[in-house]
Amino acid sequence: MKKLLIFLALMTFATMQANVVYVATDGSDSAAGTIDQPMATLPAAYKKISSGDTICFRGGTYMITDDQVMKKDNTYAYVFALEKAGTTSKRTCVMGYPGERPVFDFSGMQLDGKYRFSAFYLGANYLHLRNFDIIGVPVRIKGHTQSECVSARKGSHCIVENIAMHDGMAIGYYQTAGSDNLVLNCDAYNNYDAYSEGEYGGNVDGFGIHVQKTTETGNVIRYCRAWRNSDDGFDLINNKAPAEFDHCWAFYNGYRPTDDAKNTTTFQSAGDGNGFKAGGYGMSAGTTKCPEVCPQNYVHHCVAYRNKAHGLYSNHHLGGCRWEYNSSWMNRSNYNMVNRKSNEEAVDVPGYGHILKNNVSFTFTDSSKGGHLINCDAAQCTIENNTFAPAETAVMVTADMFVSTDPAMLFAPRDADGNLPEMTFLRGKAGSQLAQRQMGWAWGGTDDTAIHAFPDAKHHSDSSFYSLNGIQVPSDALEKGIYIHQGRTIVVKLR
């Protein structure tokens, strides 16, 4: 995978530098919040910052307690309610100290069983979370409910980067409002609600975007992984504006976690278990929540492996989605394009309006109802250069066409900057038809990377670096691209 080398041309815009408040496990909330006198909790540190400032956590485990909850309503306890907006040039940041990894443990929270939990709540524009773990987020309500590790309900232009959300009962990332948010290099795994609704675990996805306004566009989940979540890996149900899954991996979803997060032999069924659920508004009788123009969601350069249900799934959507350069193996069916007949008619019909290009399907697990591609009306879709369709150019895929079929690569650790591990799993071998015709996840796109941070050894005033729009810059524009971070100009070049 290509890396982006970022060279800093230091500028003397002292007025643009953000205030930084430090927090450590051995700190005190009565301390000054300097690197030598850190505070102890996020709520106390939050009172010290203004728009565009940074809270920087030293490594270690932070045990979160009920008295740290910053905001409540009738339904939710927003534990860390982040509502101080940043700006385009100075984001308000919560980050882990460079080279260290803070862990926020919410498992001890109770609140008398009255609330859903939102561990980190994005309630303003231009926020940035970076470089920490969220674990143990609980569910304390017996009926239909959910909790979330990170929720975006108001904020736009936010970045959630290099966050691991795991070993709890909550959804990883959950968004219901906001535009132009980027979730980058995050992992959600081993999440299962073992408390509500008879321990079914059917409302715990890895990542979900479910915005309710057609104008809330530009939301992207990029270079993220979801595994061993008890419901779906990635979910766009009831989403009313186009969203994008880019270079993401979904594997072993729909099962209860085991003691070993990398266990690949023990499977206890839980929720739906789709890898990428890219739309849909339900199948209840009568009209749906679908807007007048159904959004065309975009799933590309993604990998779906051994999910309980479908690898890539349109979920009764009321229009077509774009599916390009994906690889799917060992799901019940690898590509299921089923659509709902109309807004008024709750009838399943073969998929219409979909675009499928350069996708790979290897074997699937359900010999009676599954398939490489099911529930698709080819005459009403654009289907080009996939291993499974159109029939006249289809490829009989065999294991020797891949560089590797070892799924252990999916679990490999990220690098120091949070980038996905280098992977040859399901990559077409040189000389194979997969490589020659550029099919599957490894082809047809420019690699993006982490929003790198090179902290100053003395000042530690910067939290991270990002492009002006927070998303991928085409390779032909990289040489002339200008990036900004808190008063510094950043030049980006390909290595």
XYZ file of C-alpha atoms in Angstrom:
495
model
C 0.000 0.000 0.000
C 1.333 3.384 -0.933
C 2.045 5.835 1.827
C 1.725 9.575 1.757
C 4.844 11.410 2.910
C 3.986 14.686 4.537
C 6.638 17.382 4.695
C 6.027 20.374 6.937
C 6.900 23.900 5.920
C 6.785 25.606 9.304
C 5.091 28.979 9.398
C 5.113 31.593 12.138
C 1.393 31.920 12.703
C 1.578 31.811 16.487
C -1.960 33.097 16.799
C -3.211 29.999 15.038
C -1.749 27.563 17.569
C -4.292 25.745 19.702
C -4.312 25.556 23.455
C -3.611 22.003 24.671
C -4.876 20.529 27.924
C -3.237 17.289 29.052
C -4.896 14.432 30.927
C -3.218 11.401 32.524
C -4.288 8.423 34.611
C -2.271 9.789 37.546
C -3.419 13.375 37.033
C -5.656 15.594 39.144
C -8.640 17.671 38.083
C -7.303 20.484 40.242
C -4.056 20.532 38.253
C -3.179 23.095 35.599
C -3.561 20.709 32.675
C -0.016 21.154 31.416
C 2.107 18.255 30.234
C 3.859 18.229 33.625
C 0.667 18.798 35.651
C -2.050 16.860 33.825
C -5.702 16.665 34.740
C -7.542 13.396 35.451
C -10.826 13.425 33.497
C -12.216 14.629 30.208
C -15.155 16.591 31.695
C -12.796 18.663 33.838
C -10.392 19.219 30.954
C -13.279 20.175 28.675
C -14.131 23.118 30.904
C -10.668 24.532 30.247
C -10.771 24.521 26.451
C -12.317 26.813 23.870
C -13.187 26.325 20.231
C -10.248 24.903 18.290
C -8.346 23.660 21.336
C -7.055 20.145 22.008
C -7.382 17.691 24.880
C -4.466 15.257 24.797
C -4.609 12.017 26.808
C -1.506 10.178 27.937
C -1.451 6.395 27.618
C -3.133 4.078 30.114
C -6.639 2.962 31.026
C -9.236 5.501 32.137
C -12.106 3.975 34.139
C -15.188 6.033 33.327
C -17.762 6.446 36.103
C -21.352 7.693 36.298
C -20.327 11.055 37.745
C -18.451 11.915 34.542
C -21.609 12.074 32.386
C -21.680 15.503 30.764
C -25.245 15.565 29.391
C -28.553 13.665 29.586
C -31.946 13.768 27.938
C -34.958 11.524 28.425
C -33.333 8.697 26.471
C -29.550 9.078 26.389
C -26.657 9.665 28.701
C -24.088 11.477 26.551
C -21.041 10.629 28.597
C -18.583 12.876 26.794
C -20.753 15.491 25.073
C -18.439 17.359 22.700
C -20.273 20.553 21.735
C -17.533 23.164 21.292
C -17.211 23.585 17.544
C -13.922 24.054 15.792
C -13.314 25.780 12.473
C -11.927 24.796 9.093
C -8.423 25.760 10.209
C -8.635 24.787 13.897
C -10.608 21.698 14.802
C -11.533 20.995 18.390
C -9.614 17.792 19.122
C -9.640 14.925 21.596
C -6.603 12.753 20.968
C -4.197 10.241 22.373
C -0.680 11.443 23.038
C 1.599 10.598 20.077
C 3.247 7.218 20.553
C 0.877 6.244 23.378
C -2.583 4.665 23.349
C -5.228 5.715 25.887
C -8.069 3.279 26.634
C -11.455 4.507 27.869
C -13.250 1.752 29.804
C -17.003 2.345 30.264
C -17.855 -1.096 31.647
C -18.500 0.156 35.185
C -21.224 2.626 34.235
C -24.747 1.945 35.556
C -27.030 5.026 35.805
C -29.753 2.863 37.368
C -30.627 1.204 34.079
C -32.490 4.270 32.789
C -30.411 5.424 29.836
C -28.884 4.453 26.563
C -25.195 5.355 26.489
C -23.367 7.474 23.943
C -19.732 7.311 25.001
C -18.389 10.069 22.725
C -21.088 12.375 21.359
C -20.255 14.620 18.393
C -22.591 17.565 18.846
C -20.791 20.326 16.934
C -18.951 20.989 13.677
C -15.238 20.513 12.980
C -14.428 18.052 15.742
C -11.622 15.488 15.580
C -11.202 12.293 17.607
C -7.892 10.501 17.160
C -5.799 7.623 18.504
C -7.528 5.851 21.388
C -9.610 2.803 22.334
C -13.205 2.718 23.573
C -14.098 -0.484 25.422
C -16.858 -1.922 27.556
C -19.683 0.460 26.601
C -22.695 -1.165 28.298
C -26.401 -1.688 27.718
C -28.467 -1.418 30.917
C -32.039 -1.520 29.522
C -33.855 -4.826 29.036
C -36.214 -3.769 26.232
C -35.431 -2.636 22.684
C -32.459 -0.321 22.994
C -28.898 0.405 21.946
C -25.735 2.167 23.049
C -22.983 3.707 20.927
C -19.237 4.166 21.238
C -19.198 7.253 18.992
C -22.396 8.971 17.885
C -22.782 11.876 15.463
C -26.176 13.532 15.850
C -25.452 17.169 14.979
C -21.876 17.668 13.860
C -20.665 18.154 10.302
C -17.107 18.239 8.925
C -15.920 15.986 11.751
C -13.136 13.386 11.637
C -13.077 10.177 13.669
C -9.636 8.673 13.125
C -7.717 5.653 14.391
C -10.285 4.784 17.047
C -10.765 1.152 18.140
C -14.245 0.404 19.526
C -14.403 -3.071 20.972
C -15.346 -5.596 23.625
C -18.583 -3.937 24.635
C -22.328 -4.020 23.987
C -22.503 -0.907 21.820
C -22.536 0.005 18.159
C -19.132 1.283 17.084
C -19.863 4.427 15.051
C -23.471 5.636 14.712
C -24.505 8.718 12.738
C -28.012 10.164 12.377
C -27.227 13.714 11.265
C -24.456 15.803 9.756
C -22.618 16.191 6.468
C -19.072 15.666 5.243
C -17.980 13.537 8.179
C -15.029 11.205 7.701
C -14.480 7.999 9.675
C -10.922 6.964 8.893
C -8.815 3.971 9.933
C -11.147 2.811 12.701
C -11.937 -0.697 13.972
C -15.120 -2.043 15.576
C -14.967 -5.597 16.889
C -16.125 -8.051 19.545
C -19.271 -6.058 20.274
C -22.366 -7.946 21.429
C -25.378 -6.849 23.471
C -25.777 -9.711 25.929
C -28.376 -7.889 28.032
C -31.386 -6.573 26.106
C -34.073 -8.411 24.123
C -33.164 -11.872 25.289
C -29.449 -11.526 24.514
C -30.196 -11.561 20.789
C -27.493 -9.050 19.910
C -29.469 -7.796 16.929
C -28.776 -4.082 17.199
C -24.986 -3.942 17.408
C -23.403 -2.967 14.104
C -19.800 -2.021 13.587
C -20.513 1.206 11.676
C -23.761 2.857 10.639
C -24.810 6.010 8.798
C -28.523 6.786 9.037
C -28.930 10.514 8.301
C -32.470 11.846 7.990
C -32.047 14.752 5.570
C -31.338 14.434 1.852
C -28.926 17.365 2.121
C -26.651 15.547 4.591
C -24.238 14.288 1.970
C -20.497 13.645 1.868
C -20.289 11.131 4.724
C -17.526 8.569 4.179
C -16.259 5.543 6.095
C -12.780 4.755 4.801
C -10.137 2.134 5.669
C -12.208 0.723 8.527
C -12.688 -2.852 9.754
C -15.674 -4.513 11.403
C -15.525 -8.042 12.789
C -17.280 -10.153 15.395
C -20.069 -7.601 15.786
C -23.294 -9.389 16.622
C -25.358 -7.643 13.929
C -24.004 -6.143 10.692
C -20.521 -4.920 9.891
C -21.520 -1.755 8.001
C -25.119 -0.518 7.800
C -26.960 2.194 5.828
C -30.566 1.297 6.616
C -32.958 4.293 6.637
C -30.194 6.540 5.348
C -31.616 9.415 3.268
C -28.495 10.784 1.578
C -25.769 9.010 -0.414
C -22.956 7.606 1.726
C -19.722 5.812 0.901
C -17.842 2.754 2.186
C -14.292 2.889 0.814
C -11.554 0.257 1.329
C -13.326 -1.331 4.305
C -13.264 -4.935 5.550
C -16.196 -6.821 7.096
C -15.704 -10.338 8.431
C -17.277 -12.763 10.929
C -20.238 -10.479 11.672
C -23.573 -11.809 12.919
C -22.053 -14.024 15.589
C -21.507 -13.800 19.302
C -17.903 -12.989 20.130
C -15.718 -15.671 21.630
C -13.049 -15.362 24.288
C -10.550 -15.180 21.448
C -11.368 -12.273 19.103
C -9.499 -14.061 16.311
C -11.362 -17.345 16.718
C -12.362 -18.597 13.278
C -13.918 -21.925 14.194
C -16.639 -21.261 16.796
C -19.803 -19.611 15.476
C -22.830 -18.842 17.671
C -25.526 -17.058 15.687
C -26.701 -13.625 16.828
C -28.105 -10.762 14.698
C -28.439 -10.225 10.948
C -24.795 -10.704 10.019
C -24.395 -8.852 6.732
C -20.994 -7.523 5.788
C -22.156 -4.369 3.992
C -25.850 -3.482 4.227
C -26.090 -0.606 1.789
C -29.580 0.794 2.160
C -33.202 -0.140 2.617
C -36.179 1.311 4.477
C -37.810 -1.828 5.804
C -40.493 -4.125 4.443
C -43.511 -3.004 6.440
C -46.744 -2.502 4.514
C -47.502 1.033 3.375
C -45.112 3.814 2.502
C -41.535 3.915 3.767
C -39.187 6.636 4.954
C -37.445 6.669 1.581
C -37.032 10.195 0.185
C -38.456 11.139 -3.213
C -35.061 10.497 -4.792
C -33.628 7.312 -3.333
C -29.913 7.738 -2.499
C -27.362 5.807 -4.519
C -24.888 4.547 -1.937
C -21.357 3.642 -2.996
C -19.436 0.562 -1.819
C -16.009 0.102 -3.368
C -12.651 -1.590 -2.771
C -14.151 -3.503 0.148
C -13.704 -7.063 1.423
C -16.521 -9.216 2.829
C -15.497 -12.555 4.308
C -17.393 -15.198 6.292
C -20.262 -13.024 7.460
C -23.305 -14.987 8.626
C -25.608 -13.550 5.962
C -24.738 -11.683 2.781
C -21.395 -10.162 1.924
C -22.666 -7.128 0.008
C -26.396 -6.544 0.368
C -28.838 -3.944 -0.955
C -31.396 -4.754 1.783
C -34.630 -4.142 -0.173
C -33.431 -0.704 -1.255
C -35.744 1.413 -3.407
C -33.079 2.173 -5.982
C -29.714 1.052 -7.203
C -26.333 1.368 -5.499
C -22.795 1.399 -6.893
C -20.672 -1.695 -6.170
C -17.180 -1.510 -7.632
C -13.855 -3.326 -7.054
C -15.089 -5.434 -4.136
C -14.097 -8.978 -3.090
C -16.510 -11.351 -1.359
C -15.948 -14.905 -0.137
C -17.649 -17.449 2.124
C -20.774 -15.474 2.926
C -24.247 -17.030 2.614
C -24.422 -15.199 -0.676
C -21.664 -12.902 -1.803
C -23.762 -10.269 -3.613
C -27.500 -9.921 -2.928
C -29.098 -7.083 -4.883
C -32.722 -7.523 -3.786
C -34.928 -4.419 -4.010
C -38.368 -3.483 -2.754
C -40.883 -3.136 -5.591
C -42.017 0.387 -4.724
C -42.506 2.786 -1.865
C -46.096 1.596 -1.487
C -45.638 -2.106 -2.241
C -43.713 -4.192 0.268
C -42.733 -6.864 -2.236
C -39.229 -8.159 -2.936
C -38.148 -7.968 -6.569
C -34.859 -8.627 -8.355
C -32.567 -5.644 -7.986
C -32.851 -2.722 -10.382
C -30.652 0.291 -11.028
C -27.498 -1.210 -9.528
C -24.030 -0.675 -10.962
C -21.697 -3.655 -10.507
C -18.195 -3.371 -11.934
C -14.908 -5.188 -11.375
C -16.153 -7.251 -8.423
C -14.875 -10.686 -7.356
C -16.895 -13.530 -5.869
C -15.204 -16.708 -4.679
C -17.187 -19.509 -3.005
C -20.323 -18.984 -0.885
C -21.767 -20.972 2.022
C -25.477 -21.543 1.228
C -25.734 -24.027 -1.623
C -29.544 -23.919 -1.703
C -30.362 -20.195 -1.486
C -27.020 -18.454 -1.799
C -24.913 -17.611 -4.792
C -22.264 -15.384 -6.267
C -24.948 -12.894 -7.340
C -28.616 -13.303 -6.422
C -31.800 -11.259 -6.790
C -30.531 -9.083 -9.615
C -32.378 -8.068 -12.792
C -29.435 -7.766 -15.160
C -31.529 -5.981 -17.783
C -32.191 -3.133 -15.356
C -28.639 -2.895 -14.004
C -25.216 -1.938 -15.321
C -23.035 -5.044 -14.975
C -19.475 -5.020 -16.295
C -16.298 -7.051 -15.776
C -17.233 -9.039 -12.669
C -16.081 -12.607 -12.121
C -19.741 -13.684 -11.956
C -21.379 -11.473 -14.584
C -22.036 -10.836 -17.365
C -22.082 -14.537 -18.213
C -20.166 -14.224 -21.462
C -17.112 -12.771 -19.682
C -17.442 -14.520 -16.299
C -14.424 -16.148 -14.664
C -14.352 -19.461 -12.798
C -12.443 -18.303 -9.727
C -10.030 -20.748 -8.098
C -7.804 -20.407 -5.043
C -4.625 -20.381 -7.105
C -5.684 -17.091 -8.685
C -5.020 -15.280 -5.391
C -1.739 -14.300 -3.790
C -3.206 -15.515 -0.491
C -6.402 -17.027 0.875
C -5.294 -16.795 4.507
C -7.920 -14.761 6.423
C -5.536 -14.253 9.349
C -4.310 -11.176 7.493
C -7.631 -9.487 8.206
C -6.808 -9.440 11.930
C -3.271 -8.071 11.593
C -2.467 -4.967 13.653
C -2.450 -1.543 12.103
C 0.803 0.351 11.746
C 1.925 3.149 14.050
C -0.082 5.733 12.117
C -3.240 3.631 12.147
C -3.081 2.473 8.541
C -4.559 -0.874 7.558
C -1.997 -3.694 7.516
C -0.425 -4.623 4.226
C -2.547 -7.432 2.829
C -2.436 -9.937 -0.015
C -5.636 -11.759 1.022
C -7.875 -12.122 -2.061
C -5.474 -10.042 -4.125
C -5.292 -11.300 -7.689
C -2.004 -13.029 -8.464
C 0.126 -11.504 -11.219
C -0.782 -13.091 -14.536
C -4.203 -14.275 -13.358
C -7.372 -13.061 -15.006
C -8.164 -11.189 -11.801
C -5.012 -9.134 -12.199
C -5.180 -8.794 -15.952
C -8.761 -7.551 -15.798
C -8.268 -5.611 -12.554
C -10.990 -7.295 -10.555
C -11.374 -7.068 -6.808
C -10.411 -4.822 -3.925
C -6.738 -4.347 -4.833
C -7.277 -2.568 -8.146
C -8.587 0.604 -9.657
C -8.041 3.101 -6.862
C -5.425 5.333 -5.292
C -4.498 4.351 -1.756
C -5.368 6.890 0.895
C -3.698 6.791 4.260
C -3.848 8.099 7.782
C -4.024 11.741 8.648
C -0.473 11.710 9.886
C 0.757 13.720 12.830
C 4.401 14.582 13.433
C 4.269 16.238 16.845
C 6.765 18.824 17.973
C 8.855 17.302 20.758
C 8.593 20.408 22.938
C 5.211 21.990 22.315
C 2.820 19.166 21.391
C 0.354 21.776 20.204
C -0.909 19.858 17.176
C -3.377 17.006 17.285
C -3.330 15.789 13.710
C -3.099 16.663 10.059
C -5.875 16.490 7.503
C -6.825 17.695 4.051
C -9.093 20.688 3.717
C -12.022 18.453 2.830
C -10.926 15.489 4.935
C -11.112 12.981 2.110
C -8.968 11.431 -0.584
C -7.030 13.662 -2.968
C -6.666 12.186 -6.461
C -3.127 11.152 -7.283
C -2.854 13.605 -10.163
C -3.586 16.467 -7.784
C -1.307 15.499 -4.922
C 1.738 17.407 -6.126
C -0.166 20.670 -6.219
C -2.401 20.050 -3.228
C -2.202 22.329 -0.193
C -3.126 20.977 3.216
C -3.563 23.054 6.357
C -3.186 22.156 10.002
C -3.564 24.730 12.760
C -1.556 27.397 10.998
C 0.876 25.104 9.187
C 1.101 24.420 5.503
C 1.521 20.782 4.493
C 2.752 19.558 1.126
C 1.710 16.017 0.142
C 3.689 13.761 -2.201
C 3.443 10.096 -3.134
C 6.215 7.685 -2.234
